[in-house]
Coordinates of C-alpha atoms in Angstrom, one line a residue:
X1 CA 76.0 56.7 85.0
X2 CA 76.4 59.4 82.3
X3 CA 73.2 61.8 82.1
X4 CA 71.1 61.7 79.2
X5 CA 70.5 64.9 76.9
X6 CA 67.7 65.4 75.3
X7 CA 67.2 64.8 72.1
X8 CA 67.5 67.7 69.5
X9 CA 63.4 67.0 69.0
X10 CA 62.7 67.6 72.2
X11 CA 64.2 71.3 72.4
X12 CA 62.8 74.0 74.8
X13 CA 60.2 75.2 72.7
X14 CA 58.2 71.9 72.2
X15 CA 55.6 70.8 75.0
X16 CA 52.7 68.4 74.3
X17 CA 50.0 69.5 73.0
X18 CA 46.2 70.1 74.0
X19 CA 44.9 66.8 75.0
X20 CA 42.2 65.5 73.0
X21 CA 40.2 63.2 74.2
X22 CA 40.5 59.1 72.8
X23 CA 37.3 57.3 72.6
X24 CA 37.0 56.0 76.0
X25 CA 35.4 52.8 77.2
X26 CA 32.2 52.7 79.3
X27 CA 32.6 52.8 83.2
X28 CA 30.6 50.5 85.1
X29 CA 29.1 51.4 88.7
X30 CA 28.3 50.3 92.0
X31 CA 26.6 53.5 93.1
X32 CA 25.2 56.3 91.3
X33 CA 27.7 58.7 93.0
X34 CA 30.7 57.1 91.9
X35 CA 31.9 55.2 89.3
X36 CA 34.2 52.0 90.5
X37 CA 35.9 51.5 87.3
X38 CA 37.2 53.9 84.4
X39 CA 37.9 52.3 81.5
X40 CA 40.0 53.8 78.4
X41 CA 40.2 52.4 75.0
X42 CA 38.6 48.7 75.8
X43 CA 37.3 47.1 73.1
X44 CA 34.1 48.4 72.2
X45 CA 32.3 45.1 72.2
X46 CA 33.2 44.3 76.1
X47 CA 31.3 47.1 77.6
X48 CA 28.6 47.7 74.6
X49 CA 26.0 48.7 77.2
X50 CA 27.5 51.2 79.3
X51 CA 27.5 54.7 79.0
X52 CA 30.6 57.0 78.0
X53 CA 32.5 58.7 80.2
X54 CA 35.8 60.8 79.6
X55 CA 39.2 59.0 82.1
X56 CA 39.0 61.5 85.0
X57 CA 36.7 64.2 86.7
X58 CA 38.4 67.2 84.7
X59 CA 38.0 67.9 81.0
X60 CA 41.1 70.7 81.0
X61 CA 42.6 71.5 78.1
X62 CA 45.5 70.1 79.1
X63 CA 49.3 72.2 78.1
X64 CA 51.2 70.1 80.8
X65 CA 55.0 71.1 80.0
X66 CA 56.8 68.2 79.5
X67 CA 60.1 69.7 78.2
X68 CA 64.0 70.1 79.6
X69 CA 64.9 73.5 79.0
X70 CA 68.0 75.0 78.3
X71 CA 70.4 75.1 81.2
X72 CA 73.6 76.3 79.8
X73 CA 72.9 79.7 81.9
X74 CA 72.9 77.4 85.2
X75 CA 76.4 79.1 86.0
X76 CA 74.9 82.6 86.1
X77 CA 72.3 82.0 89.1
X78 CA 75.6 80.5 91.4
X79 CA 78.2 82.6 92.6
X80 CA 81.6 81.5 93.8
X81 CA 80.6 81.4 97.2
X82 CA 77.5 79.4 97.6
X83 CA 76.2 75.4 98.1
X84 CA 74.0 74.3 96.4
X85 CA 72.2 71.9 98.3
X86 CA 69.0 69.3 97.2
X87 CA 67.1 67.8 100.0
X88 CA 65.0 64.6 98.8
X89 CA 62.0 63.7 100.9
X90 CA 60.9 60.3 100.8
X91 CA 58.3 58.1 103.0
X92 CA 61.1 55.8 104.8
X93 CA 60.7 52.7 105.5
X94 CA 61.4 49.5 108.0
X95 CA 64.9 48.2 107.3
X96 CA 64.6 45.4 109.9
X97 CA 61.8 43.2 111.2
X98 CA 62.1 44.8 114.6
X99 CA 61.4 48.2 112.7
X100 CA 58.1 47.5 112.0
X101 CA 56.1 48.9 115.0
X102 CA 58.3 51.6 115.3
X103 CA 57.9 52.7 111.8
X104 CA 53.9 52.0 111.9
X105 CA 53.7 54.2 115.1
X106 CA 55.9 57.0 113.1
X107 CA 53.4 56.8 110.3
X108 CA 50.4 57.1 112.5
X109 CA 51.1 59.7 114.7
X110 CA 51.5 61.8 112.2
X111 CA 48.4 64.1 112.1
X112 CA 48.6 64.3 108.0
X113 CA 47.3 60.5 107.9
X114 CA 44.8 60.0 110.9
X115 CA 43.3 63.7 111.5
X116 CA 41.2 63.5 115.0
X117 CA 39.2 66.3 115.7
X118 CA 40.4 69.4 117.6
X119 CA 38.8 67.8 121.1
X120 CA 40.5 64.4 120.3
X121 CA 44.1 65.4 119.3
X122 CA 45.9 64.9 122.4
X123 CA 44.9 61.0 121.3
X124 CA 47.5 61.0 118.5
X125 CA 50.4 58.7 119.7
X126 CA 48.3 56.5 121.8
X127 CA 46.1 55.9 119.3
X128 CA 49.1 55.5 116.8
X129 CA 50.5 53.5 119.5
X130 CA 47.4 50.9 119.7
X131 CA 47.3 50.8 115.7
X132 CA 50.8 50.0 115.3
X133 CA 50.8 47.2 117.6
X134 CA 47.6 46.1 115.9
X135 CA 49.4 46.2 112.5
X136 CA 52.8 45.0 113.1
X137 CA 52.0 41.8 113.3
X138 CA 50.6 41.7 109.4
X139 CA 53.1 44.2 108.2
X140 CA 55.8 41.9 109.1
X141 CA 55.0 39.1 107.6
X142 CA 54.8 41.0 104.5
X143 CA 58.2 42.1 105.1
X144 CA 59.7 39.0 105.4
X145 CA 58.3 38.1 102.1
X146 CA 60.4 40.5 100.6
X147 CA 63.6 39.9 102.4
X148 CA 62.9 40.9 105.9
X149 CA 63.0 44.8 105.3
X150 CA 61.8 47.7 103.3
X151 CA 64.9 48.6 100.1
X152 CA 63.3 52.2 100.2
X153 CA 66.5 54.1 101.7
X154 CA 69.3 51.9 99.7
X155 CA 67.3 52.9 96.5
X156 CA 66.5 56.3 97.6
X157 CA 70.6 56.8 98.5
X158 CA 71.7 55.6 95.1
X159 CA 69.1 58.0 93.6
X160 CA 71.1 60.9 95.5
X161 CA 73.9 59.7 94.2
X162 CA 73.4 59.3 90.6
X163 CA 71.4 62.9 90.8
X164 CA 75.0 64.4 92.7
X165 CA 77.0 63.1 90.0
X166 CA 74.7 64.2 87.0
X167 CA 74.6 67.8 88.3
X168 CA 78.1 67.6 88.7
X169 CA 77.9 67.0 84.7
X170 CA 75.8 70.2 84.1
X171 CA 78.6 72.2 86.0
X172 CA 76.2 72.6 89.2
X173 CA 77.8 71.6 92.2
X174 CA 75.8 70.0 94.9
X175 CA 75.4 67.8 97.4
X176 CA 72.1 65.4 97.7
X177 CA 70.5 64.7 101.5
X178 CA 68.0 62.3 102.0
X179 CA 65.5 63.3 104.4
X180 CA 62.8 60.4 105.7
X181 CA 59.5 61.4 107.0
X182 CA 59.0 58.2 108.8
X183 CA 62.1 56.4 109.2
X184 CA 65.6 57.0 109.2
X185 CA 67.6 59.3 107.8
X186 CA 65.0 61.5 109.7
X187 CA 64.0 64.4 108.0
X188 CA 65.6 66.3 110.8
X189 CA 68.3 64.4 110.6
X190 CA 68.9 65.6 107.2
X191 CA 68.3 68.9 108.1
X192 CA 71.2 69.1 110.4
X193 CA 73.6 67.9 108.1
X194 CA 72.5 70.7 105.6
X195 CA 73.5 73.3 108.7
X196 CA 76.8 71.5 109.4
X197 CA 77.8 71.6 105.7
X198 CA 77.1 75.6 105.7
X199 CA 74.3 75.1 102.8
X200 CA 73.4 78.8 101.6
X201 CA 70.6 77.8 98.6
X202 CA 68.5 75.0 98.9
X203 CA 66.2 73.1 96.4
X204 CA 63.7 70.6 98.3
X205 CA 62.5 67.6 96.2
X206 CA 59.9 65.3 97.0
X207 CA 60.2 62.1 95.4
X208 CA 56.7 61.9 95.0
X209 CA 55.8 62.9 91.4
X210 CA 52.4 64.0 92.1
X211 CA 51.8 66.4 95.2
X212 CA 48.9 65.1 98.2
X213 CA 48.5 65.8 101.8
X214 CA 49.5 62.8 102.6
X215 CA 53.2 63.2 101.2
X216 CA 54.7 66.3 99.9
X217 CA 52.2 68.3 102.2
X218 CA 53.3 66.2 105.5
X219 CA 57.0 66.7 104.8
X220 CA 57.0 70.4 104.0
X221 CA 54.2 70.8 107.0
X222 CA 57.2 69.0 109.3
X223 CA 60.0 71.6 107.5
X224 CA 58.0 74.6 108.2
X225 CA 57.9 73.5 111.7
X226 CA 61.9 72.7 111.4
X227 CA 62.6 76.2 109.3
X228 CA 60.4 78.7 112.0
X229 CA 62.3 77.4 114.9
X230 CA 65.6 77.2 113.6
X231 CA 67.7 81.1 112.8
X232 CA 70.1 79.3 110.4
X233 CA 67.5 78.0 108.2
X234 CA 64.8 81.5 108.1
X235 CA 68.0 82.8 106.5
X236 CA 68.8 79.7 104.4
X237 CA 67.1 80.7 101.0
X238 CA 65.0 77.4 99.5
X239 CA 62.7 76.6 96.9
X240 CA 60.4 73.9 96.8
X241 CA 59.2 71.0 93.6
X242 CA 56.5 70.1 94.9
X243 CA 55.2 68.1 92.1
X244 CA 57.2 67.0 88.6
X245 CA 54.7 64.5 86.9
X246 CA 54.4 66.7 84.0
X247 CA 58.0 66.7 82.7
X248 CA 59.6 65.8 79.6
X249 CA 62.3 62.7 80.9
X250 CA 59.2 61.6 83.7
X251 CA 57.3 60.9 80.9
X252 CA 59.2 59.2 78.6
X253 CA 61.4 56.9 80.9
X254 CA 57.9 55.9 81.9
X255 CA 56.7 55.2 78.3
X256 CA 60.2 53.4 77.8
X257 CA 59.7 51.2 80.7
X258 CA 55.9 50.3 79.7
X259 CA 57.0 49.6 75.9
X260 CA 60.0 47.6 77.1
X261 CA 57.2 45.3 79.2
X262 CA 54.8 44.9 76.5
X263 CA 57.7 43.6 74.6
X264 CA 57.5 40.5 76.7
X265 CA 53.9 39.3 76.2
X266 CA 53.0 37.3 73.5
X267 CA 50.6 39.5 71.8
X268 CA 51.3 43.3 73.1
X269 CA 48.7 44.9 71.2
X270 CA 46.1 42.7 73.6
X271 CA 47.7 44.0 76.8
X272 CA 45.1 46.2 79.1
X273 CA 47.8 48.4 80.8
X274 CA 47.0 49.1 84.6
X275 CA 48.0 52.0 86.3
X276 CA 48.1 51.6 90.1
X277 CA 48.7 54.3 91.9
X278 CA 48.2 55.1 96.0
X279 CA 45.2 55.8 97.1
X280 CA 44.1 58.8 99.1
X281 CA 40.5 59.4 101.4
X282 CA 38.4 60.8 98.9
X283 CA 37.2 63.7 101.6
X284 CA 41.1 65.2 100.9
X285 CA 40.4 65.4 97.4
X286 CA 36.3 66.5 97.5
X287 CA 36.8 68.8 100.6
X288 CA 40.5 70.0 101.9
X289 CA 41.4 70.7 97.7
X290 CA 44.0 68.1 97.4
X291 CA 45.4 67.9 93.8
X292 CA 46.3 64.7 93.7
X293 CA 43.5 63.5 91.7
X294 CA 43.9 65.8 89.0
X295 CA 47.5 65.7 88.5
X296 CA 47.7 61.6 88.5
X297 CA 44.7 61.8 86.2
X298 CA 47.0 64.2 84.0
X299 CA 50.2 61.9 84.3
X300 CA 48.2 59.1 82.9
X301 CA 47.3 61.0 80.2
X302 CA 50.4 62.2 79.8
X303 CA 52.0 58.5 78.9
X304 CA 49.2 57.3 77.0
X305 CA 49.9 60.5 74.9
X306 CA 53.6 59.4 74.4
X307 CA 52.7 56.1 73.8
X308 CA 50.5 57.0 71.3
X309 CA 53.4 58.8 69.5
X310 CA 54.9 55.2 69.2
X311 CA 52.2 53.6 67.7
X312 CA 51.4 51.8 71.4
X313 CA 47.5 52.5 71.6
X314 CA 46.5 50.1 74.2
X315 CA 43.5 49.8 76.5
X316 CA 44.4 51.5 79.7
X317 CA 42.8 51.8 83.4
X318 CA 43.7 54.4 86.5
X319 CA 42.8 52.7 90.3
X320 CA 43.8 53.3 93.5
X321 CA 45.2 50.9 96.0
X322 CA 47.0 50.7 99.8
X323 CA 43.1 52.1 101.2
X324 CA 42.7 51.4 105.0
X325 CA 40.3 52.5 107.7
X326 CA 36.2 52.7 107.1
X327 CA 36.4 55.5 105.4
X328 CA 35.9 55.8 101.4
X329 CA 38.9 56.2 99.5
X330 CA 39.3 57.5 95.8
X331 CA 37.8 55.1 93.4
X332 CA 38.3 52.5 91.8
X333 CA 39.7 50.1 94.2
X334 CA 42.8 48.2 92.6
X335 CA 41.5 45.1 93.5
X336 CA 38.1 45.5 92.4
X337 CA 39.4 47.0 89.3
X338 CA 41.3 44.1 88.5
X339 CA 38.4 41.7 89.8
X340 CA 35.9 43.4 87.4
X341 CA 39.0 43.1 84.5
X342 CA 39.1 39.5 85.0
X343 CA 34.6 39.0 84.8
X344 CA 34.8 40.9 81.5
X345 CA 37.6 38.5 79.6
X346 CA 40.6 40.3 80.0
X347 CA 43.6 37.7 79.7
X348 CA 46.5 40.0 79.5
X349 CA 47.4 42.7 82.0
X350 CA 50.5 45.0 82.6
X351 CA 50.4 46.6 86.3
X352 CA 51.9 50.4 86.2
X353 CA 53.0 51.5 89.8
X354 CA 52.3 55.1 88.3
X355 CA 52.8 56.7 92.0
X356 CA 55.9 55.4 93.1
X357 CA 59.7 55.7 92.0
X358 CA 61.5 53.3 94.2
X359 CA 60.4 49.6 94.7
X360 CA 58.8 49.3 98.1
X361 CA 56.7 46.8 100.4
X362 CA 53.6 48.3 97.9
X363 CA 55.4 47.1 94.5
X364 CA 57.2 44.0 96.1
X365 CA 54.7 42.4 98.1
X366 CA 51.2 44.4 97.3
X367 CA 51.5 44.7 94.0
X368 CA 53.6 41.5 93.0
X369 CA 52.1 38.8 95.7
X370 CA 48.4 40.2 96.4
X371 CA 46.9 41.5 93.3
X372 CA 49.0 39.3 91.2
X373 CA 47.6 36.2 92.5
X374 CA 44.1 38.2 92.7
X375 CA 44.5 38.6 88.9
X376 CA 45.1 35.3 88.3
X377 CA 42.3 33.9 90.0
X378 CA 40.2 36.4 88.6
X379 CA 40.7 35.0 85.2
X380 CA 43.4 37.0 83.9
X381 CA 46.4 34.3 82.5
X382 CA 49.1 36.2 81.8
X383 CA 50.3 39.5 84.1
X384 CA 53.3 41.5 84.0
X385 CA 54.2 44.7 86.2
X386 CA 56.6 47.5 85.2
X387 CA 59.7 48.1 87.4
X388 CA 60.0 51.4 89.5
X389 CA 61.8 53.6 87.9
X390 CA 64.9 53.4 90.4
X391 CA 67.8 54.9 89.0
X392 CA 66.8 54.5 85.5
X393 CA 69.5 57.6 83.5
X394 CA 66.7 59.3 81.9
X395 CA 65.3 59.8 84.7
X396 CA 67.9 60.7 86.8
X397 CA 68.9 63.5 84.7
X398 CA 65.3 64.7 84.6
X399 CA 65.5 65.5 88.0
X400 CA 68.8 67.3 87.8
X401 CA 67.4 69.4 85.3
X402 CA 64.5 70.1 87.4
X403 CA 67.0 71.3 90.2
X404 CA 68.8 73.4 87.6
X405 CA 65.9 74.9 86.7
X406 CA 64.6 75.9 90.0
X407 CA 67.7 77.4 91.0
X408 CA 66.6 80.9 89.8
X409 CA 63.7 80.8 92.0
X410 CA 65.5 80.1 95.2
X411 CA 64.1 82.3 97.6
X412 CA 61.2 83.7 95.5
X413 CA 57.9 82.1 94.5
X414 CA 58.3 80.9 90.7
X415 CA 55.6 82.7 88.1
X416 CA 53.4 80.0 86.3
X417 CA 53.7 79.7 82.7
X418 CA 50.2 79.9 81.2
X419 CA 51.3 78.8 77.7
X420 CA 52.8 75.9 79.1
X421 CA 51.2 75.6 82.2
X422 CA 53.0 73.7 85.3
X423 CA 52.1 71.1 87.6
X424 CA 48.9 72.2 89.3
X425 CA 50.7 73.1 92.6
X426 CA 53.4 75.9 91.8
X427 CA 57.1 76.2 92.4
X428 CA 57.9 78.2 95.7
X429 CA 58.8 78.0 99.2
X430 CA 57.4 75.9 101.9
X431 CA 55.8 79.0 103.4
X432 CA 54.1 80.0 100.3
X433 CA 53.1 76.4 99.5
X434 CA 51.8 76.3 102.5
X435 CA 50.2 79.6 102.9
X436 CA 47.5 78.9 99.8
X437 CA 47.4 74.9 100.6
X438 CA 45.5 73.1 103.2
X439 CA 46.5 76.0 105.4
X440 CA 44.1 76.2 107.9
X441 CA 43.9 72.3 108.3
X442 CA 40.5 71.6 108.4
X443 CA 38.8 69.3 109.8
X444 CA 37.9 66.9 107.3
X445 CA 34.7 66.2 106.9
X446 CA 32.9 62.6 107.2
X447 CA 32.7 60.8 103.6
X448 CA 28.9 60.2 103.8
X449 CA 26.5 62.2 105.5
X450 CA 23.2 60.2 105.0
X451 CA 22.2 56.7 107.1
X452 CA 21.4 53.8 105.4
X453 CA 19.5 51.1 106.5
X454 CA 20.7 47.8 105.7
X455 CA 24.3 45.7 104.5
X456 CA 25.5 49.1 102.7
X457 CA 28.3 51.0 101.8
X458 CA 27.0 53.8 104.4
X459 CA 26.6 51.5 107.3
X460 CA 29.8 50.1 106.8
X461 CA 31.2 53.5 106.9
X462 CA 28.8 54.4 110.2
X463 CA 29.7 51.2 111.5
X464 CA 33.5 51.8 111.5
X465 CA 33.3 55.3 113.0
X466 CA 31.2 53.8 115.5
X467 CA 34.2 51.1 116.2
X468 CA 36.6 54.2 115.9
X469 CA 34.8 56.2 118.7
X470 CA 34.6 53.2 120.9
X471 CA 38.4 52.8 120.6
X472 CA 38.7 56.4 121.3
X473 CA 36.5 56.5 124.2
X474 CA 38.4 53.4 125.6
X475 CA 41.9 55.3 125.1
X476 CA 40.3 58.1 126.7
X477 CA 39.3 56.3 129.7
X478 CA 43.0 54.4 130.1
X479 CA 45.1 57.6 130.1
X480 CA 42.6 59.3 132.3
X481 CA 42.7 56.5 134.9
X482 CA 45.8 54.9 134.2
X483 CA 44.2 51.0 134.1
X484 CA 43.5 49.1 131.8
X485 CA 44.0 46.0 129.1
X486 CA 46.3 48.6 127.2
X487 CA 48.4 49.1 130.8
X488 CA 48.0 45.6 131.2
X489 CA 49.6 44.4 127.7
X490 CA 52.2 47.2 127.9
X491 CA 51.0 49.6 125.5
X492 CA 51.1 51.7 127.5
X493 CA 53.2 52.7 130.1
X494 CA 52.2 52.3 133.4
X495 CA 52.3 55.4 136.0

């Protein structure tokens, strides 16, 4: 694959500019907290009744840079005797059916997606343990409706690849590592290999374009760990990406792909495109500071704004989907987004996975099987989803330039731009990432603090955390006594 340069239009100087708010459709509600469906750009006479409401909790002037800068200079920061080396942290995933459970425990016991309180901690992995085993049965048949495995680390390899080989293009020598946080190639298998190889400057990219707990700040949470213990790598110097939804070849091989699918429908102009991305518990966002709102929020605008530029002005819609657990979860709900979609006459939708970059059990099976077939029965006749972006070129070579450019700031924490401001979590090291983010880890809080009587939203909520203390208290009582149904299945092991 030959990397893409920019086009002379798109120099370093240019960035996109303020955003100016589009008249935006109605939302409608289930609650007078939150609203269960934003709504950009619908025709006026579908929601006549409802109030206004801008896409998104922030009104910032928005100066998101979105440009590839000059990296002729690239030489200058490497000298003879360094390597350059790019770490990319991904999610993992199950490559066999007999991976499942393994993977799912992986997943769980990882205190960045179920956070127990400070007395319950030492309940991680058994409860991961009973979840997993729970879940596996589900998970795999979803699997094997997609060929009997996750395609997560084939994709994610060839990504390494093509991103090797374009910064080979750019005169930067380097050499890609894949680093898994829940599957292998283990992060710490990665990590090793980085050592063996003798790696003196290294740039870490998540390949998650917008930064959350959940991702970026679990795999630089399990590098810190790595880095402290390790005398090799406190010497190693590194820089971190945390987040990249804001550049230049992001956002238009985004664009490209979204115009190239609204090409295939019968009347474009009629397509309601739907951004899906992953959700998160809303208590990360409200109460830890999470960013991921805000910067997915931004990304969206972002598109629409370089759609716009090609005449594509379509009715768009952000929700969030993958929720599990009692707890609330930022709104709207894919599903009841694209139930509510269907009640109010759309025919025509285009599903966006805006949050992810490789296909995956969430595009294949989620996105394609569930809420394709929800959409259908919901009214909607025709639907059509955009591919991930894979290894698209323009892509590609937007990350390489992303590594060029953070070469200079390898070992010191990157200045932000205020004319062209940067993603919303600055470039720097995992130390001083983590240092001003999350860093105490918090407790979070729980998502509703008032009962309600009655078939509601709170009792649900009480209800599961009622459910979740009763499974505690169970696991509580099995490892103290060492019987059980959980020593009896063999969950557990016995003593």
């Amino acid at each position: 694959m030959n990397c893409p340069a920019m086009s002379a239009s798109a120099s370093s100087s240019r960035s996109y500019s303020t955003f100016r708010p589009r008249p935006l459709l109605p939302q409608t509600s289930h609650d007078s907290q939150r609203s269960v469906l934003h709504y950009s750009r619908l025709p006026s006479e579908v929601f006549a009744t409802s109030p206004l409401r801008l896409l998104g909790k922030h009104s910032l002037p928005l100066r998101a840079v979105v440009t590839s800068k000059n990296i002729s200079s690239s030489s200058a920061v490497i000298s003879g005797d360094e390597k350059i080396g790019v770490l990319l942290l991904n999610l993992g995933g199950p490559e066999t059916l007999d991976d499942v459970q393994p993977f799912l425990f992986n997943l769980f016991a990882d205190p960045d997606i179920i956070r127990l309180p400070p007395l319950f901690q030492f309940l991680q992995k058994p409860l991961a343990q009973f979840i997993s085993v729970a879940r596996a049965p589900k998970s795999k048949e979803g699997y094997a409706s997609i060929g009997g495995g996750s395609p997560l680390r084939h994709i994610t390899d060839a990504q390494a690849e093509e991103i090797s080989k374009c910064l080979s293009e750019k005169n930067v020598p380097a050499k890609v590592y894949v680093g898994m946080r829940y599957w292998h190639p283990f992060t710490e298998e990665a990590i090793e290999q980085i050592k063996t190889d003798g790696i003196t400057k290294l740039v870490v990219l998540p390949l998650y374009p917008q930064f959350s707990i959940s991702t970026s700040g679990s795999s630089l949470r399990l590098l810190e760990r790595i880095f402290r213990e390790d005398e090799y790598l406190v010497n190693m110097q590194h820089t971190v990406i945390p987040s990249w939804y804001q550049r230049e070849g992001y956002i238009k091989a985004m664009a490209n792909l979204i115009q190239n699918e609204l090409g295939k429908f019968d009347s474009p102009s009629q397509v309601v495109i739907f951004f899906s991305a992953h959700g998160v518990p809303l208590a990360y966002v409200e109460e830890a500071g999470d960013p991921y709102k805000a910067e997915m929020e931004e990304c969206v605008d972002l598109i629409m704004e370089e759609l716009d530029k090609r005449n594509i002005t379509n009715a768009y819609t952000l929700a969030y989907q993958s929720r599990v657990g009692p707890v609330e979860w930022l709104k709207p709900y894919t599903e009841e987004a694209i139930t509510e979609l269907g009640k109010k006459g759309v025919e025509n939708l285009l599903a966006v996975p805006i949050s992810f970059v490789s296909e995956h059990i969430e595009t294949l099976e989620e996105i394609d099987v569930e809420y394709k077939e929800l959409a259908l029965k919901s009214g909607i006749k025709n639907w059509g989803r955009v591919p991930a972006l894979g290894t698209e070129p323009l892509f590609i070579s937007d990350l390489a330039d992303a590594v060029v450019e953070s070469l200079p700031y390898v070992g010191a924490m990157a200045v932000s731009n205020l004319e062209a401001r940067q993603s919303l979590v600055p470039l720097g090291s995992v130390e001083e990432l983590l240092a001003t983010y999350d860093s105490q880890r918090r407790e979070l809080p729980a998502p509703v603090t008032m009962w309600e009587w009655g078939w509601t939203r709170s009792a649900e909520t009480w209800n599961g955390r009622a459910a979740m203390l009763a499974v505690l208290a169970l696991l509580v009582l099995e490892v103290t006594t060492g019987k059980g149904f959980l020593h009896q299945w063999g969950i557990l092991p016995s003593s």
